[in-house]
XYZ file of C-alpha atoms in Angstrom:
556
model
C 31.326 29.499 21.830
C 34.817 30.509 21.111
C 37.731 28.485 19.837
C 39.690 28.484 23.193
C 36.706 26.524 24.475
C 37.322 23.735 21.905
C 40.882 23.764 22.985
C 40.021 23.560 26.767
C 37.479 20.706 26.159
C 39.776 18.565 23.991
C 42.274 18.805 26.908
C 39.687 18.141 29.648
C 38.343 15.333 27.813
C 41.757 13.757 27.385
C 41.263 12.935 23.868
C 44.499 14.830 22.960
C 47.550 16.051 24.658
C 48.398 19.663 25.104
C 51.340 19.151 22.510
C 48.977 17.546 19.892
C 46.387 20.393 20.380
C 49.116 23.175 20.081
C 50.284 21.324 16.726
C 46.681 21.423 15.518
C 46.118 25.136 16.533
C 49.492 25.965 14.480
C 48.518 23.920 11.385
C 44.934 25.537 11.316
C 46.605 29.009 11.333
C 49.103 27.914 8.636
C 46.576 26.482 6.354
C 43.594 28.696 7.049
C 41.307 25.633 7.810
C 39.276 25.791 10.880
C 40.482 23.366 14.062
C 37.594 20.908 13.177
C 38.221 20.511 9.754
C 41.752 19.864 10.541
C 41.234 17.471 13.046
C 39.150 15.487 10.448
C 41.515 15.809 7.373
C 44.289 14.601 9.933
C 42.199 11.847 11.278
C 42.906 12.517 14.936
C 39.377 11.920 15.746
C 37.106 9.905 13.502
C 33.628 11.170 12.802
C 31.762 9.299 15.488
C 34.369 10.419 18.183
C 34.042 13.930 16.939
C 30.152 14.178 17.347
C 30.155 12.617 20.896
C 32.930 14.913 21.722
C 30.459 17.964 20.683
C 27.601 16.419 22.559
C 29.108 15.394 25.675
C 31.752 18.043 26.316
C 30.175 21.229 24.387
C 26.479 20.510 24.454
C 26.136 20.411 20.904
C 23.318 18.329 19.735
C 23.983 15.809 16.922
C 21.570 14.754 14.245
C 21.751 11.708 12.264
C 20.863 12.906 8.667
C 20.633 9.574 7.284
C 17.169 9.012 8.604
C 16.303 12.477 8.733
C 13.722 14.011 6.153
C 13.930 17.758 5.357
C 11.019 19.828 4.130
C 11.777 21.367 0.673
C 10.548 24.707 1.895
C 13.323 24.882 4.552
C 15.990 23.814 1.786
C 14.768 26.680 -0.120
C 15.752 29.177 2.646
C 19.698 28.536 2.220
C 20.872 28.928 -1.294
C 23.119 25.838 -2.660
C 26.415 27.843 -2.881
C 26.262 28.550 0.723
C 25.234 25.283 1.912
C 28.054 23.573 -0.254
C 30.741 26.408 0.880
C 30.349 25.688 4.443
C 29.231 22.191 4.540
C 25.715 22.914 6.028
C 22.225 21.569 5.771
C 19.141 23.486 7.048
C 16.917 21.236 9.131
C 13.763 22.969 10.471
C 12.327 26.350 11.099
C 10.978 27.339 14.491
C 9.362 30.752 14.320
C 12.252 33.104 13.578
C 15.049 30.631 14.551
C 16.517 28.184 11.833
C 18.430 24.887 12.880
C 21.095 23.625 10.782
C 23.287 20.628 10.697
C 27.070 21.437 10.009
C 30.427 19.726 9.796
C 31.910 22.633 12.009
C 29.453 24.046 14.445
C 32.027 26.766 15.370
C 32.482 28.209 11.811
C 31.609 32.137 12.712
C 31.563 32.939 9.147
C 29.244 30.634 8.385
C 26.639 31.429 10.864
C 27.029 35.021 10.356
C 26.566 35.005 6.531
C 23.444 32.499 7.324
C 22.034 35.188 9.685
C 22.485 37.978 7.174
C 20.980 35.972 4.319
C 17.943 34.456 6.017
C 17.480 37.418 8.472
C 16.894 34.536 11.339
C 18.542 33.443 14.257
C 20.684 30.236 13.756
C 20.787 27.126 16.091
C 23.612 24.811 15.048
C 23.595 20.907 15.600
C 26.578 18.635 14.754
C 26.563 15.869 11.778
C 29.202 13.733 10.115
C 30.743 15.032 6.973
C 29.473 11.913 5.276
C 25.933 12.582 6.084
C 26.294 16.223 5.378
C 28.077 15.252 1.811
C 25.020 12.805 1.173
C 22.265 15.367 1.876
C 23.822 18.063 -0.033
C 23.846 15.766 -2.938
C 20.264 14.640 -2.284
C 18.883 18.541 -1.790
C 21.106 20.519 -3.523
C 22.751 18.238 -6.537
C 21.560 19.695 -9.711
C 20.359 22.901 -8.210
C 23.520 23.742 -7.076
C 25.111 22.852 -10.593
C 22.439 25.017 -12.210
C 23.444 28.064 -10.148
C 27.172 27.754 -11.302
C 26.074 27.268 -14.972
C 23.636 30.385 -14.926
C 26.466 32.460 -13.412
C 29.279 31.059 -15.751
C 27.201 31.567 -18.909
C 25.286 34.587 -17.975
C 21.547 35.485 -18.727
C 20.148 35.629 -22.083
C 21.196 38.628 -24.146
C 24.925 38.459 -22.292
C 27.375 35.681 -22.670
C 25.031 32.920 -23.588
C 23.867 34.396 -26.688
C 27.179 35.671 -27.735
C 28.764 32.193 -28.015
C 28.207 29.605 -30.809
C 26.043 26.634 -29.299
C 29.084 24.378 -29.807
C 31.444 26.272 -27.646
C 28.933 26.688 -25.016
C 28.157 22.943 -24.876
C 31.795 22.400 -24.320
C 32.078 25.012 -21.427
C 33.108 23.200 -18.064
C 29.747 24.518 -16.205
C 27.731 22.678 -18.848
C 29.841 19.547 -18.943
C 29.562 19.346 -15.215
C 25.890 19.794 -15.073
C 25.276 17.080 -17.635
C 27.532 14.555 -15.605
C 25.771 15.555 -12.355
C 22.289 14.636 -14.183
C 23.589 11.498 -14.914
C 25.414 10.762 -11.557
C 22.082 11.892 -9.417
C 20.341 9.586 -11.663
C 22.060 6.763 -10.978
C 22.379 7.524 -7.196
C 18.479 7.776 -7.219
C 18.384 4.273 -9.067
C 16.922 6.133 -12.023
C 16.267 4.086 -15.160
C 15.506 6.722 -17.505
C 16.168 10.639 -17.529
C 14.053 12.912 -19.269
C 14.938 16.672 -20.295
C 11.666 18.234 -21.446
C 11.759 21.889 -22.702
C 9.020 23.845 -21.938
C 7.681 27.412 -22.789
C 10.064 29.141 -20.146
C 12.020 26.427 -18.728
C 13.640 23.084 -19.170
C 12.682 20.282 -16.676
C 14.800 17.251 -15.648
C 12.716 14.199 -14.716
C 13.938 10.875 -13.388
C 11.936 7.436 -13.640
C 12.386 5.748 -10.409
C 10.843 2.273 -9.696
C 8.870 3.064 -12.982
C 7.377 6.347 -11.616
C 8.351 9.882 -12.863
C 9.869 12.340 -10.466
C 10.821 15.997 -11.350
C 14.594 16.574 -10.405
C 15.127 20.237 -11.375
C 13.955 23.180 -13.269
C 16.106 25.575 -14.923
C 15.802 28.705 -17.561
C 15.179 27.621 -20.794
C 18.233 29.464 -22.393
C 20.330 26.444 -20.574
C 18.229 23.759 -22.761
C 20.270 24.353 -26.124
C 23.693 23.894 -24.581
C 22.528 20.939 -22.339
C 21.085 19.090 -25.703
C 24.117 19.861 -27.486
C 26.307 18.352 -24.963
C 24.514 15.079 -24.853
C 24.510 14.777 -28.819
C 28.214 15.338 -28.686
C 28.884 12.775 -26.334
C 26.351 10.440 -28.163
C 27.863 11.067 -31.597
C 24.732 12.836 -32.874
C 24.085 15.624 -35.309
C 24.069 18.960 -33.278
C 23.126 20.880 -36.308
C 19.869 18.878 -36.770
C 17.025 19.515 -34.565
C 14.041 18.924 -37.102
C 14.123 15.197 -36.899
C 14.364 12.486 -34.209
C 17.771 10.888 -33.593
C 18.876 7.781 -31.548
C 22.476 7.331 -30.141
C 24.365 6.062 -27.368
C 27.194 6.904 -24.989
C 28.993 5.399 -21.899
C 29.920 6.871 -18.574
C 31.851 5.748 -15.535
C 30.158 5.482 -12.079
C 31.716 4.116 -9.135
C 34.034 2.146 -11.505
C 31.281 0.672 -13.636
C 30.638 1.494 -17.084
C 26.935 2.550 -17.547
C 25.558 2.280 -21.186
C 23.354 4.849 -22.114
C 20.580 4.724 -25.088
C 19.760 8.380 -26.213
C 16.845 9.329 -28.026
C 15.724 13.045 -29.169
C 12.464 14.176 -30.252
C 11.535 17.506 -31.789
C 8.581 19.064 -29.688
C 7.116 22.492 -30.024
C 9.394 24.212 -27.506
C 12.824 22.629 -28.674
C 14.157 19.016 -28.569
C 12.884 16.489 -25.867
C 15.648 14.140 -24.712
C 15.181 10.787 -22.953
C 18.410 8.692 -21.736
C 17.815 5.048 -20.736
C 20.331 3.850 -18.241
C 21.643 0.518 -18.369
C 24.431 -0.783 -15.972
C 25.673 -4.106 -17.799
C 27.585 -5.192 -14.910
C 24.530 -4.925 -12.632
C 23.819 -7.956 -10.432
C 21.456 -10.435 -12.352
C 18.768 -11.449 -9.866
C 17.760 -15.245 -9.169
C 14.560 -16.599 -9.820
C 14.079 -16.711 -6.162
C 14.445 -12.986 -6.136
C 11.970 -11.951 -8.754
C 8.869 -12.462 -6.706
C 7.495 -15.949 -7.637
C 5.485 -17.225 -4.863
C 6.597 -20.759 -3.639
C 4.310 -22.788 -5.729
C 4.583 -20.841 -8.752
C 8.353 -20.896 -8.587
C 8.362 -24.907 -8.324
C 6.209 -25.117 -11.291
C 8.496 -22.522 -13.430
C 11.477 -24.329 -12.283
C 9.978 -27.663 -13.785
C 8.792 -25.940 -16.996
C 12.112 -24.403 -18.055
C 13.846 -28.032 -17.439
C 12.164 -29.207 -20.760
C 14.197 -29.817 -23.546
C 11.962 -28.134 -26.028
C 9.007 -25.980 -26.274
C 8.310 -22.226 -26.406
C 7.799 -20.187 -22.968
C 6.470 -16.674 -23.520
C 6.904 -13.780 -21.193
C 4.161 -11.066 -21.630
C 3.624 -7.658 -20.383
C 3.798 -3.995 -21.389
C 7.247 -1.879 -21.924
C 8.917 -1.779 -18.501
C 7.156 -4.809 -16.753
C 10.481 -6.549 -16.126
C 10.382 -8.957 -18.896
C 14.066 -8.922 -19.669
C 14.993 -9.282 -16.086
C 12.851 -12.383 -15.915
C 14.369 -14.002 -19.019
C 17.917 -13.270 -17.912
C 17.377 -14.482 -14.488
C 15.841 -17.806 -16.237
C 18.840 -17.863 -18.555
C 21.292 -17.507 -15.921
C 19.648 -20.409 -13.764
C 19.801 -22.979 -16.562
C 23.044 -21.905 -18.073
C 25.894 -24.718 -18.028
C 28.973 -25.667 -20.066
C 26.912 -28.571 -21.954
C 24.294 -26.159 -23.388
C 24.484 -23.657 -25.983
C 22.436 -20.803 -25.514
C 22.119 -17.895 -28.026
C 20.096 -14.466 -27.892
C 18.917 -12.059 -30.304
C 17.923 -8.813 -28.342
C 16.951 -5.164 -29.038
C 19.195 -4.240 -27.232
C 21.384 -6.490 -25.052
C 20.765 -4.910 -21.843
C 23.038 -7.011 -19.654
C 25.838 -9.392 -20.498
C 25.552 -12.940 -19.500
C 28.794 -14.959 -18.842
C 28.826 -18.049 -21.021
C 25.987 -16.978 -23.251
C 26.253 -15.813 -26.746
C 24.204 -12.632 -27.233
C 23.758 -10.484 -30.137
C 21.565 -7.238 -30.717
C 19.203 -6.310 -33.555
C 21.134 -3.950 -36.088
C 18.297 -2.678 -38.644
C 20.841 -0.565 -40.673
C 22.711 -3.964 -41.147
C 19.635 -6.137 -41.934
C 19.964 -7.973 -38.828
C 16.582 -8.423 -37.676
C 14.794 -10.768 -35.178
C 13.579 -12.992 -38.000
C 17.063 -13.013 -39.979
C 18.908 -13.753 -36.728
C 16.822 -16.546 -35.858
C 17.367 -18.506 -39.281
C 21.233 -17.985 -38.552
C 20.992 -18.968 -34.861
C 19.518 -22.391 -35.912
C 22.543 -23.144 -37.799
C 24.711 -22.588 -34.738
C 23.716 -25.724 -33.010
C 21.641 -24.096 -30.303
C 19.951 -25.923 -27.280
C 18.359 -22.888 -25.940
C 17.245 -19.813 -27.953
C 16.099 -16.276 -26.561
C 14.313 -14.147 -28.931
C 14.053 -10.511 -27.272
C 10.298 -9.983 -28.768
C 8.115 -11.426 -31.246
C 6.992 -8.728 -33.419
C 5.797 -10.153 -36.744
C 4.655 -13.410 -38.413
C 7.948 -14.442 -39.724
C 9.393 -14.345 -36.344
C 6.681 -16.027 -34.749
C 6.549 -18.891 -37.125
C 10.533 -19.519 -36.871
C 10.433 -19.365 -33.173
C 7.562 -21.692 -33.070
C 8.976 -24.301 -35.530
C 12.315 -24.275 -33.537
C 10.299 -25.107 -30.423
C 8.786 -28.084 -32.463
C 12.315 -29.189 -33.686
C 14.084 -29.559 -30.520
C 14.896 -26.458 -28.919
C 13.933 -24.691 -25.724
C 12.741 -21.214 -26.849
C 11.955 -18.065 -24.713
C 10.385 -15.139 -26.141
C 8.301 -11.796 -25.027
C 5.054 -10.639 -26.427
C 3.179 -7.388 -25.538
C -0.168 -8.426 -24.386
C -2.235 -7.681 -21.090
C -2.416 -11.176 -19.691
C -1.311 -14.924 -20.135
C -4.142 -15.713 -22.141
C -3.987 -13.301 -24.674
C -0.616 -14.395 -25.804
C -2.086 -17.505 -27.199
C -4.854 -15.715 -29.111
C -2.191 -12.918 -30.389
C -0.161 -15.396 -32.095
C -3.278 -16.956 -33.929
C -4.314 -13.477 -34.776
C -0.868 -12.812 -36.168
C -1.280 -15.707 -38.671
C 0.423 -18.697 -36.804
C -1.623 -21.846 -37.268
C -3.525 -22.800 -34.118
C -2.187 -26.389 -34.138
C 1.537 -24.775 -34.061
C 0.503 -22.515 -31.099
C -1.077 -25.414 -29.164
C 1.856 -27.733 -30.064
C 4.736 -25.668 -29.245
C 3.756 -23.603 -26.418
C 4.573 -24.953 -22.914
C 3.719 -22.002 -20.760
C 2.596 -18.127 -20.679
C 3.900 -15.973 -17.911
C 2.482 -12.547 -17.551
C 3.706 -10.042 -15.133
C 3.898 -6.285 -13.944
C 6.253 -4.576 -11.489
C 5.074 -3.147 -8.415
C 7.077 -0.896 -5.900
C 8.122 -2.451 -2.657
C 7.471 -0.796 0.657
C 10.722 0.923 1.991
C 11.881 -1.347 4.686
C 13.302 1.813 6.732
C 9.919 3.424 7.152
C 7.531 0.408 6.734
C 4.654 0.514 9.191
C 1.411 -1.217 9.805
C -2.124 -0.013 10.050
C -5.418 -1.681 10.440
C -7.367 -2.677 7.513
C -10.441 -0.583 6.340
C -13.577 -2.699 7.148
C -14.908 -1.806 3.679
C -11.825 -3.307 1.875
C -12.690 -6.818 3.657
C -16.225 -6.308 1.937
C -14.667 -5.332 -1.386
C -11.822 -7.887 -1.591
C -12.839 -11.418 -0.700
C -9.489 -12.287 -0.679
C -8.614 -10.266 2.459
C -11.910 -11.343 4.048
C -11.048 -15.029 3.401
C -7.432 -14.789 4.579
C -8.697 -12.888 7.948
C -6.506 -10.071 7.101
C -6.300 -7.588 10.083
C -3.650 -4.996 8.958
C -1.712 -3.979 5.926
C 1.400 -2.186 5.277
C 2.675 1.334 3.799
C 5.926 3.405 3.845
C 5.775 6.520 5.854
C 8.426 8.269 3.790
C 12.107 8.812 4.844
C 15.308 10.028 3.413
C 16.307 6.636 2.238
C 13.448 6.426 -0.141
C 13.000 10.375 -0.826
C 9.907 10.428 1.043
C 8.209 8.187 -1.315
C 7.408 5.359 1.069
C 8.903 2.855 -1.695
C 12.167 1.570 -2.527
C 12.750 -1.166 -5.211
C 10.330 -3.227 -7.171
C 9.542 -6.904 -7.618
C 7.203 -8.674 -9.996
C 3.697 -10.111 -9.741
C 2.869 -13.029 -12.117
C 0.304 -14.727 -13.935
C 1.344 -18.218 -15.084
C -0.422 -20.282 -17.349
C 0.633 -23.726 -18.195
C -0.967 -25.437 -21.156
C -2.820 -28.565 -20.466
C -4.852 -30.480 -22.879
C -8.278 -28.485 -22.160
C -6.245 -25.381 -23.042
C -4.668 -26.831 -26.013
C -8.127 -27.810 -27.329
C -9.273 -24.214 -26.928
C -6.414 -22.699 -28.670
C -6.995 -25.179 -31.501
C -10.588 -24.210 -31.842
C -9.541 -20.438 -31.923
C -11.557 -19.675 -28.660
C -11.530 -16.019 -27.359
C -8.777 -15.243 -24.692
C -11.364 -14.764 -21.534
C -12.675 -18.472 -22.213
C -9.076 -19.916 -22.127
C -8.517 -17.631 -18.981
C -11.393 -18.990 -17.190
C -10.052 -22.746 -18.278
C -6.576 -21.567 -16.729
C -8.149 -20.308 -13.573
C -10.065 -23.597 -13.361
C -6.937 -25.529 -13.360
C -5.331 -23.280 -10.495
C -4.062 -20.333 -12.338
C -3.673 -17.041 -10.008
C -4.353 -13.994 -11.846
C -2.093 -11.022 -11.712
C -4.428 -9.149 -9.179
C -4.493 -12.231 -6.907
C -0.714 -12.583 -6.807
C -0.653 -8.785 -6.089
C -3.016 -8.987 -3.227
C -1.076 -11.781 -1.702
C 2.032 -9.818 -1.702
C 0.091 -6.913 -0.077
C -1.024 -9.167 2.589
C 2.536 -10.475 3.001
C 3.710 -6.715 3.529
C 5.532 -6.437 0.346
C 3.742 -3.782 -1.625
C 0.753 -1.690 -1.142
C -2.912 -2.163 -2.341
C -2.615 1.077 -4.147
C 0.453 -0.255 -6.267
C -1.496 -3.348 -7.080
C -4.322 -1.642 -8.147
C -2.279 0.894 -10.304
C -0.871 -1.902 -12.534
C -3.790 -4.433 -12.744
C -6.683 -2.004 -13.565
C -7.611 -4.100 -16.486
C -7.244 -7.239 -14.692
């Protein structure tokens, strides 16, 4: 369809006057932009009006990319530079025809180049610029930048090897690539970025909702300038590649300062880099948002009202212990309480709470900080982690002398925390007297609400899991996969909990140095639900999947 058809259709639709259309055509010729792009830039029609016009007046189908999932093999048909140049996204292939979504379906140059590049017929559909932009970022984000970097630096043996590594690291393409890696990580809600050198390539991976996903693969000769750029930003020694290094940097994302903890590690094929992303201005969850069942939440809220005692939160690294403690402190924070923390590191800043970070070089350890904190007239103390006997003893003594103490331990379950303290050398009577409760937790991925679907439960599961049979469960839920969850079926996480409150029987068992499995049996008798039981309940409620619960509670 030729451009004059657009003018005629605009006139017939009465969306614009003949004078306005003539003005647009003149501006299009002077600027070199297409008529459609001039309309969008000048905002004579909004995105929705333009799509409706294409569909109703010109019979061009429109597509909603916000819920559209594209096969990676189709994306590979169109290079990133062409997709970004013309504002288009390939959708699907039918025989020798490629269907694409475009901002401007009348861009003849774009369709001609696509036909020449793909050797296929091209069928166009219309999509909004915002949807096209989001899709380009999702499907071409890093790969597009990689193409630019490779073209700018050249292949090995050319420009890339002629330049000093510092000079290459400061080049605009490399800087852009590193920035894009960070921005895309934030857009995908990644907690960590991994840059791993292999024998002939470098792989970038993101940890999203606790699971690693590959983001891009690039030639190995890009590894050195990428790592050098990250080291420069993190104030690390770029000349030292034989020893591990730790540093930090900050970058701005949508007006927020993101703190990045950087760690390098010398591997066989070069330095591996891991970056932990911390958004210090991120919203702290409330206790209600963490995943506590109503009964457990009421019990926990009563426990944290106590004037003294120690409350332990246990679980492996990355199980959400810090988030739980921050939500707890937020819920009990008030002007009449002095709350002090010692953490490693301070992940989020809490208003009205004095927070400090461990500084090994300066001699500020958990134990030394705890002694000083007790001279600061605290009401509530948070110890980021109990790692040694000295820290454990000081924390427990603080709990016995009128302070409410929160701390974390690395144990598999709640009962194991009590025996761990005894094994560390803390006297059993101190553990028994000081400990108010132990919370064990894990994080499970939540089902994507956009593609959540129910399916009938397998009868074999009813026989395998008495919990489902007892609760007469007929169906479970899963995510089919969509663009919003990157075809993973999950989006976000919540915690499953095991909450052990010490009663007289359990205190006596601790005094007798009883094994953890006996203490656990007593806690179950008193009404405690295990991590797996809490997870199965959340599965029944449609919050997560059975696979997720089994993944994090294999040893339960």
